[in-house]
C-alpha cells in the first residue's frame, strides 16, 4: 500500500503499535482498512490533487474563524452538491474533533466547515474511549490531521449525570464513569458545579488522549500534532478555548 496523505504508512503504524502484521486483520483483497480510499476508486483518487496537511495553528485558526461566522450568521456554502462531488473519491480533513453526541452540537455546522473538512468523533460526554482514541489515531497517523480538538458544551447531560452520581441503567453508566475523575478535580470549587465539570472534563479528556495513545503522543513529540480543548455555549453558539 502506498503512503497516504498522512504521516505514516502501514509499516510505521505496525511499528508504533508494537505489533506485527499477523496481529491485524487483512481483507480478502489483501488491503488494510485504511487503504480503502485508494483501493476503491484509484482513478478518481489519482485525479484529485492531494493537499498538504494543514498545520495545527492554521487548522485552529480556521475553526475559530468558522465559529465566528456561525455566531454572526454569516455561514459559507460549504456543503453544496459540488463539494459532495469533490470529496467523493477520498477524504483529506484538516482537523479532527472529539465532541459530545448532543444533537445541538453538530461540529460541521457550528464551526462552519464543509464536507470532508473535519474528521468528527461523537460520543456522549466527549469521552476519550478506546474506540474514540482508535478513530483519532486513524485520522492523525493515516489521514494526516495535525489538530485534535476536544469540544464539551454548556449544560452537558452526561457531565450533569456524573456530578449527580446516581446509578444509571444499561450501558449509560459506562461513559459517565469516564467523566467522574474530572468531576472530582473541581468538587467544592465556587461556581456552577456542572459548568465547572464541563471545562474540567474537556481538559481531562485532552490529557487522556495524550497519555493513553502511543501513536498520538509520538506525533506530539515530533511536532506533528496538537491537542486542544474547547467549550461550546448552547445559548450563544460561541466556542471558547479552555485547554
mmCIF file of C-alpha atoms in Angstrom:
data_model
loop_
_atom_site.group_PDB
_atom_site.id
_atom_site.type_symbol
_atom_site.label_atom_id
_atom_site.label_comp_id
_atom_site.label_asym_id
_atom_site.label_seq_id
_atom_site.Cartn_x
_atom_site.Cartn_y
_atom_site.Cartn_z
ATOM 1 C CA UNK A 1 0.000 0.000 0.000
ATOM 2 C CA UNK A 2 1.326 3.402 -0.890
ATOM 3 C CA UNK A 3 1.797 6.201 1.585
ATOM 4 C CA UNK A 4 -1.425 8.131 2.077
ATOM 5 C CA UNK A 5 -1.706 11.850 2.718
ATOM 6 C CA UNK A 6 -0.752 11.394 6.331
ATOM 7 C CA UNK A 7 2.378 10.927 8.341
ATOM 8 C CA UNK A 8 2.925 7.200 8.408
ATOM 9 C CA UNK A 9 2.235 4.195 6.246
ATOM 10 C CA UNK A 10 1.319 0.635 7.144
ATOM 11 C CA UNK A 11 4.819 -0.379 8.243
ATOM 12 C CA UNK A 12 5.181 2.504 10.666
ATOM 13 C CA UNK A 13 1.666 2.012 12.043
ATOM 14 C CA UNK A 14 2.648 -1.537 12.899
ATOM 15 C CA UNK A 15 5.918 -0.387 14.452
ATOM 16 C CA UNK A 16 4.272 2.322 16.546
ATOM 17 C CA UNK A 17 1.550 -0.008 17.712
ATOM 18 C CA UNK A 18 4.178 -2.552 18.713
ATOM 19 C CA UNK A 19 2.615 -5.440 16.812
ATOM 20 C CA UNK A 20 3.393 -7.491 13.741
ATOM 21 C CA UNK A 21 1.378 -7.741 10.580
ATOM 22 C CA UNK A 22 -0.105 -11.031 11.777
ATOM 23 C CA UNK A 23 -1.857 -9.112 14.519
ATOM 24 C CA UNK A 24 -4.025 -7.159 12.103
ATOM 25 C CA UNK A 25 -6.961 -8.462 10.127
ATOM 26 C CA UNK A 26 -6.439 -8.322 6.385
ATOM 27 C CA UNK A 27 -9.296 -8.194 3.912
ATOM 28 C CA UNK A 28 -9.694 -10.763 1.142
ATOM 29 C CA UNK A 29 -8.376 -8.188 -1.323
ATOM 30 C CA UNK A 30 -5.179 -8.025 0.717
ATOM 31 C CA UNK A 31 -5.668 -4.374 1.614
ATOM 32 C CA UNK A 32 -5.889 -2.868 5.057
ATOM 33 C CA UNK A 33 -8.921 -0.869 6.102
ATOM 34 C CA UNK A 34 -7.145 2.454 5.850
ATOM 35 C CA UNK A 35 -6.160 1.765 2.255
ATOM 36 C CA UNK A 36 -9.795 1.656 1.204
ATOM 37 C CA UNK A 37 -9.985 5.136 -0.271
ATOM 38 C CA UNK A 38 -7.024 4.380 -2.518
ATOM 39 C CA UNK A 39 -8.238 0.909 -3.496
ATOM 40 C CA UNK A 40 -11.926 1.535 -4.150
ATOM 41 C CA UNK A 41 -11.623 4.414 -6.618
ATOM 42 C CA UNK A 42 -7.946 4.609 -7.656
ATOM 43 C CA UNK A 43 -8.602 6.574 -10.836
ATOM 44 C CA UNK A 44 -10.642 9.207 -9.032
ATOM 45 C CA UNK A 45 -8.184 9.338 -6.146
ATOM 46 C CA UNK A 46 -5.280 9.895 -8.544
ATOM 47 C CA UNK A 47 -7.191 12.584 -10.412
ATOM 48 C CA UNK A 48 -7.798 14.534 -7.211
ATOM 49 C CA UNK A 49 -4.754 16.501 -6.114
ATOM 50 C CA UNK A 50 -3.695 15.544 -2.604
ATOM 51 C CA UNK A 51 -3.447 18.641 -0.436
ATOM 52 C CA UNK A 52 -0.614 19.078 2.019
ATOM 53 C CA UNK A 53 -1.552 18.509 5.689
ATOM 54 C CA UNK A 54 -2.655 21.710 7.400
ATOM 55 C CA UNK A 55 -0.571 22.776 10.402
ATOM 56 C CA UNK A 56 -2.208 22.722 13.821
ATOM 57 C CA UNK A 57 -2.083 26.503 14.176
ATOM 58 C CA UNK A 58 -3.686 27.095 10.785
ATOM 59 C CA UNK A 59 -6.327 24.442 11.480
ATOM 60 C CA UNK A 60 -7.189 26.034 14.815
ATOM 61 C CA UNK A 61 -7.500 29.450 13.182
ATOM 62 C CA UNK A 62 -9.856 28.007 10.546
ATOM 63 C CA UNK A 63 -12.040 26.563 13.299
ATOM 64 C CA UNK A 64 -12.113 29.808 15.265
ATOM 65 C CA UNK A 65 -12.967 31.818 12.154
ATOM 66 C CA UNK A 66 -15.656 29.309 11.162
ATOM 67 C CA UNK A 67 -17.299 29.505 14.557
ATOM 68 C CA UNK A 68 -17.199 33.293 14.360
ATOM 69 C CA UNK A 69 -19.060 33.144 11.036
ATOM 70 C CA UNK A 70 -21.632 30.819 12.593
ATOM 71 C CA UNK A 71 -22.203 33.125 15.576
ATOM 72 C CA UNK A 72 -22.549 36.138 13.279
ATOM 73 C CA UNK A 73 -24.919 34.230 10.959
ATOM 74 C CA UNK A 74 -22.502 34.553 8.031
ATOM 75 C CA UNK A 75 -22.061 30.890 7.181
ATOM 76 C CA UNK A 76 -20.460 29.970 3.867
ATOM 77 C CA UNK A 77 -21.920 27.499 1.387
ATOM 78 C CA UNK A 78 -19.556 24.624 2.167
ATOM 79 C CA UNK A 79 -21.940 21.682 1.794
ATOM 80 C CA UNK A 80 -23.061 22.015 -1.803
ATOM 81 C CA UNK A 81 -23.547 19.298 -4.425
ATOM 82 C CA UNK A 82 -20.255 20.394 -5.992
ATOM 83 C CA UNK A 83 -18.462 19.890 -2.677
ATOM 84 C CA UNK A 84 -20.042 16.442 -2.440
ATOM 85 C CA UNK A 85 -18.569 15.523 -5.813
ATOM 86 C CA UNK A 86 -15.165 16.976 -4.927
ATOM 87 C CA UNK A 87 -14.862 14.792 -1.828
ATOM 88 C CA UNK A 88 -16.395 11.582 -3.171
ATOM 89 C CA UNK A 89 -13.110 9.928 -4.159
ATOM 90 C CA UNK A 90 -11.077 10.488 -0.996
ATOM 91 C CA UNK A 91 -11.038 12.391 2.283
ATOM 92 C CA UNK A 92 -8.444 14.924 3.415
ATOM 93 C CA UNK A 93 -9.804 16.528 6.618
ATOM 94 C CA UNK A 94 -7.742 19.371 8.058
ATOM 95 C CA UNK A 95 -8.687 18.726 11.712
ATOM 96 C CA UNK A 96 -10.141 16.075 13.990
ATOM 97 C CA UNK A 97 -12.897 16.777 16.507
ATOM 98 C CA UNK A 98 -13.865 14.718 19.562
ATOM 99 C CA UNK A 99 -17.176 16.115 20.697
ATOM 100 C CA UNK A 100 -20.328 15.242 22.600
ATOM 101 C CA UNK A 101 -23.118 13.415 20.787
ATOM 102 C CA UNK A 102 -25.607 16.109 21.859
ATOM 103 C CA UNK A 103 -27.927 16.918 18.956
ATOM 104 C CA UNK A 104 -27.339 20.646 19.460
ATOM 105 C CA UNK A 105 -23.636 20.341 18.710
ATOM 106 C CA UNK A 106 -23.124 19.335 15.050
ATOM 107 C CA UNK A 107 -19.462 20.248 14.560
ATOM 108 C CA UNK A 108 -19.568 20.967 10.822
ATOM 109 C CA UNK A 109 -22.419 23.449 11.321
ATOM 110 C CA UNK A 110 -21.326 25.311 14.469
ATOM 111 C CA UNK A 111 -17.741 25.522 13.174
ATOM 112 C CA UNK A 112 -18.937 26.368 9.638
ATOM 113 C CA UNK A 113 -16.899 23.759 7.801
ATOM 114 C CA UNK A 114 -17.756 21.749 4.734
ATOM 115 C CA UNK A 115 -17.982 18.158 3.653
ATOM 116 C CA UNK A 116 -14.623 16.472 4.108
ATOM 117 C CA UNK A 117 -13.124 19.243 6.254
ATOM 118 C CA UNK A 118 -13.454 17.649 9.694
ATOM 119 C CA UNK A 119 -12.966 14.109 10.964
ATOM 120 C CA UNK A 120 -15.575 14.027 13.743
ATOM 121 C CA UNK A 121 -15.895 11.512 16.562
ATOM 122 C CA UNK A 122 -19.038 11.962 18.658
ATOM 123 C CA UNK A 123 -19.698 10.254 21.961
ATOM 124 C CA UNK A 124 -21.768 11.337 24.962
ATOM 125 C CA UNK A 125 -19.664 13.453 27.283
ATOM 126 C CA UNK A 126 -16.886 13.790 24.649
ATOM 127 C CA UNK A 127 -15.178 10.886 26.369
ATOM 128 C CA UNK A 128 -11.835 9.626 25.045
ATOM 129 C CA UNK A 129 -12.947 5.998 24.986
ATOM 130 C CA UNK A 130 -10.797 3.284 23.436
ATOM 131 C CA UNK A 131 -12.933 3.389 20.299
ATOM 132 C CA UNK A 132 -12.655 7.170 20.095
ATOM 133 C CA UNK A 133 -8.883 7.007 20.564
ATOM 134 C CA UNK A 134 -8.564 4.438 17.776
ATOM 135 C CA UNK A 135 -10.580 6.627 15.432
ATOM 136 C CA UNK A 136 -8.400 9.630 16.210
ATOM 137 C CA UNK A 137 -5.245 7.584 15.714
ATOM 138 C CA UNK A 138 -6.543 6.829 12.222
ATOM 139 C CA UNK A 139 -7.342 10.459 11.449
ATOM 140 C CA UNK A 140 -3.945 11.709 12.574
ATOM 141 C CA UNK A 141 -1.482 8.935 11.710
ATOM 142 C CA UNK A 142 -3.130 7.923 8.434
ATOM 143 C CA UNK A 143 -5.162 10.886 7.176
ATOM 144 C CA UNK A 144 -2.636 13.417 8.442
ATOM 145 C CA UNK A 145 -4.674 15.833 10.545
ATOM 146 C CA UNK A 146 -2.362 17.810 12.816
ATOM 147 C CA UNK A 147 -5.007 19.141 15.200
ATOM 148 C CA UNK A 148 -7.396 17.334 17.529
ATOM 149 C CA UNK A 149 -9.942 19.463 19.347
ATOM 150 C CA UNK A 150 -11.988 18.065 22.224
ATOM 151 C CA UNK A 151 -15.258 20.005 22.467
ATOM 152 C CA UNK A 152 -17.527 19.939 25.506
ATOM 153 C CA UNK A 153 -20.615 22.063 25.909
ATOM 154 C CA UNK A 154 -22.723 24.020 28.346
ATOM 155 C CA UNK A 155 -25.286 22.016 30.357
ATOM 156 C CA UNK A 156 -23.950 18.653 29.161
ATOM 157 C CA UNK A 157 -26.297 15.893 30.336
ATOM 158 C CA UNK A 158 -23.521 13.310 30.625
ATOM 159 C CA UNK A 159 -21.455 15.617 32.807
ATOM 160 C CA UNK A 160 -24.520 16.511 34.895
ATOM 161 C CA UNK A 161 -25.138 12.790 35.470
ATOM 162 C CA UNK A 162 -21.534 12.359 36.603
ATOM 163 C CA UNK A 163 -21.902 15.283 39.001
ATOM 164 C CA UNK A 164 -25.134 13.845 40.409
ATOM 165 C CA UNK A 165 -23.599 10.402 40.758
ATOM 166 C CA UNK A 166 -26.766 8.295 40.736
ATOM 167 C CA UNK A 167 -26.645 4.765 39.238
ATOM 168 C CA UNK A 168 -27.734 4.597 35.590
ATOM 169 C CA UNK A 169 -29.402 1.729 33.710
ATOM 170 C CA UNK A 170 -27.919 -0.211 30.820
ATOM 171 C CA UNK A 171 -24.592 0.964 29.439
ATOM 172 C CA UNK A 172 -25.177 4.650 30.122
ATOM 173 C CA UNK A 173 -23.081 4.399 33.239
ATOM 174 C CA UNK A 174 -20.006 3.380 31.233
ATOM 175 C CA UNK A 175 -19.251 6.782 29.744
ATOM 176 C CA UNK A 176 -20.410 8.590 32.884
ATOM 177 C CA UNK A 177 -17.759 6.738 34.884
ATOM 178 C CA UNK A 178 -15.155 8.110 32.463
ATOM 179 C CA UNK A 179 -16.205 11.656 33.432
ATOM 180 C CA UNK A 180 -16.228 11.246 37.226
ATOM 181 C CA UNK A 181 -12.455 11.755 37.672
ATOM 182 C CA UNK A 182 -12.840 15.199 36.125
ATOM 183 C CA UNK A 183 -15.770 15.942 38.441
ATOM 184 C CA UNK A 184 -13.625 15.107 41.474
ATOM 185 C CA UNK A 185 -10.984 17.607 40.329
ATOM 186 C CA UNK A 186 -13.384 20.552 40.702
ATOM 187 C CA UNK A 187 -15.553 19.332 43.575
ATOM 188 C CA UNK A 188 -16.056 22.085 46.145
ATOM 189 C CA UNK A 189 -14.968 24.924 43.843
ATOM 190 C CA UNK A 190 -17.084 28.062 43.625
ATOM 191 C CA UNK A 191 -19.467 28.467 40.721
ATOM 192 C CA UNK A 192 -21.885 26.118 38.990
ATOM 193 C CA UNK A 193 -20.748 22.526 39.604
ATOM 194 C CA UNK A 194 -21.856 21.256 36.183
ATOM 195 C CA UNK A 195 -20.233 24.116 34.282
ATOM 196 C CA UNK A 196 -17.042 23.671 36.294
ATOM 197 C CA UNK A 197 -17.098 19.972 35.493
ATOM 198 C CA UNK A 198 -17.693 20.577 31.768
ATOM 199 C CA UNK A 199 -14.444 22.540 31.481
ATOM 200 C CA UNK A 200 -12.601 20.092 33.735
ATOM 201 C CA UNK A 201 -13.818 17.164 31.646
ATOM 202 C CA UNK A 202 -12.560 18.742 28.425
ATOM 203 C CA UNK A 203 -9.108 19.151 29.973
ATOM 204 C CA UNK A 204 -9.217 15.638 31.418
ATOM 205 C CA UNK A 205 -10.099 14.061 28.074
ATOM 206 C CA UNK A 206 -7.350 16.076 26.343
ATOM 207 C CA UNK A 207 -4.877 14.616 28.846
ATOM 208 C CA UNK A 208 -6.296 11.126 28.283
ATOM 209 C CA UNK A 209 -5.653 11.378 24.550
ATOM 210 C CA UNK A 210 -2.076 12.429 25.197
ATOM 211 C CA UNK A 211 -1.394 9.746 27.783
ATOM 212 C CA UNK A 212 -3.327 6.711 26.538
ATOM 213 C CA UNK A 213 -2.150 6.583 22.920
ATOM 214 C CA UNK A 214 1.429 5.909 21.910
ATOM 215 C CA UNK A 215 0.635 6.972 18.354
ATOM 216 C CA UNK A 216 -0.781 10.348 19.404
ATOM 217 C CA UNK A 217 1.978 11.008 21.944
ATOM 218 C CA UNK A 218 4.645 10.213 19.336
ATOM 219 C CA UNK A 219 3.088 12.633 16.870
ATOM 220 C CA UNK A 220 3.015 15.330 19.569
ATOM 221 C CA UNK A 221 6.688 14.705 20.376
ATOM 222 C CA UNK A 222 7.584 15.002 16.687
ATOM 223 C CA UNK A 223 5.724 18.305 16.409
ATOM 224 C CA UNK A 224 3.124 16.860 14.046
ATOM 225 C CA UNK A 225 0.099 17.092 16.337
ATOM 226 C CA UNK A 226 -1.533 19.412 18.851
ATOM 227 C CA UNK A 227 -4.494 18.536 21.047
ATOM 228 C CA UNK A 228 -6.608 21.376 22.390
ATOM 229 C CA UNK A 229 -9.949 21.693 24.147
ATOM 230 C CA UNK A 230 -12.956 23.955 23.752
ATOM 231 C CA UNK A 231 -16.279 24.720 25.434
ATOM 232 C CA UNK A 232 -19.354 25.379 23.299
ATOM 233 C CA UNK A 233 -22.054 27.726 24.592
ATOM 234 C CA UNK A 234 -25.527 26.438 23.735
ATOM 235 C CA UNK A 235 -27.073 29.882 24.207
ATOM 236 C CA UNK A 236 -24.733 31.935 22.026
ATOM 237 C CA UNK A 237 -23.146 29.312 19.748
ATOM 238 C CA UNK A 238 -19.695 30.561 20.720
ATOM 239 C CA UNK A 239 -16.688 28.265 21.101
ATOM 240 C CA UNK A 240 -14.139 29.151 23.781
ATOM 241 C CA UNK A 241 -10.702 27.536 24.024
ATOM 242 C CA UNK A 242 -10.220 26.086 27.533
ATOM 243 C CA UNK A 243 -7.274 23.718 27.130
#
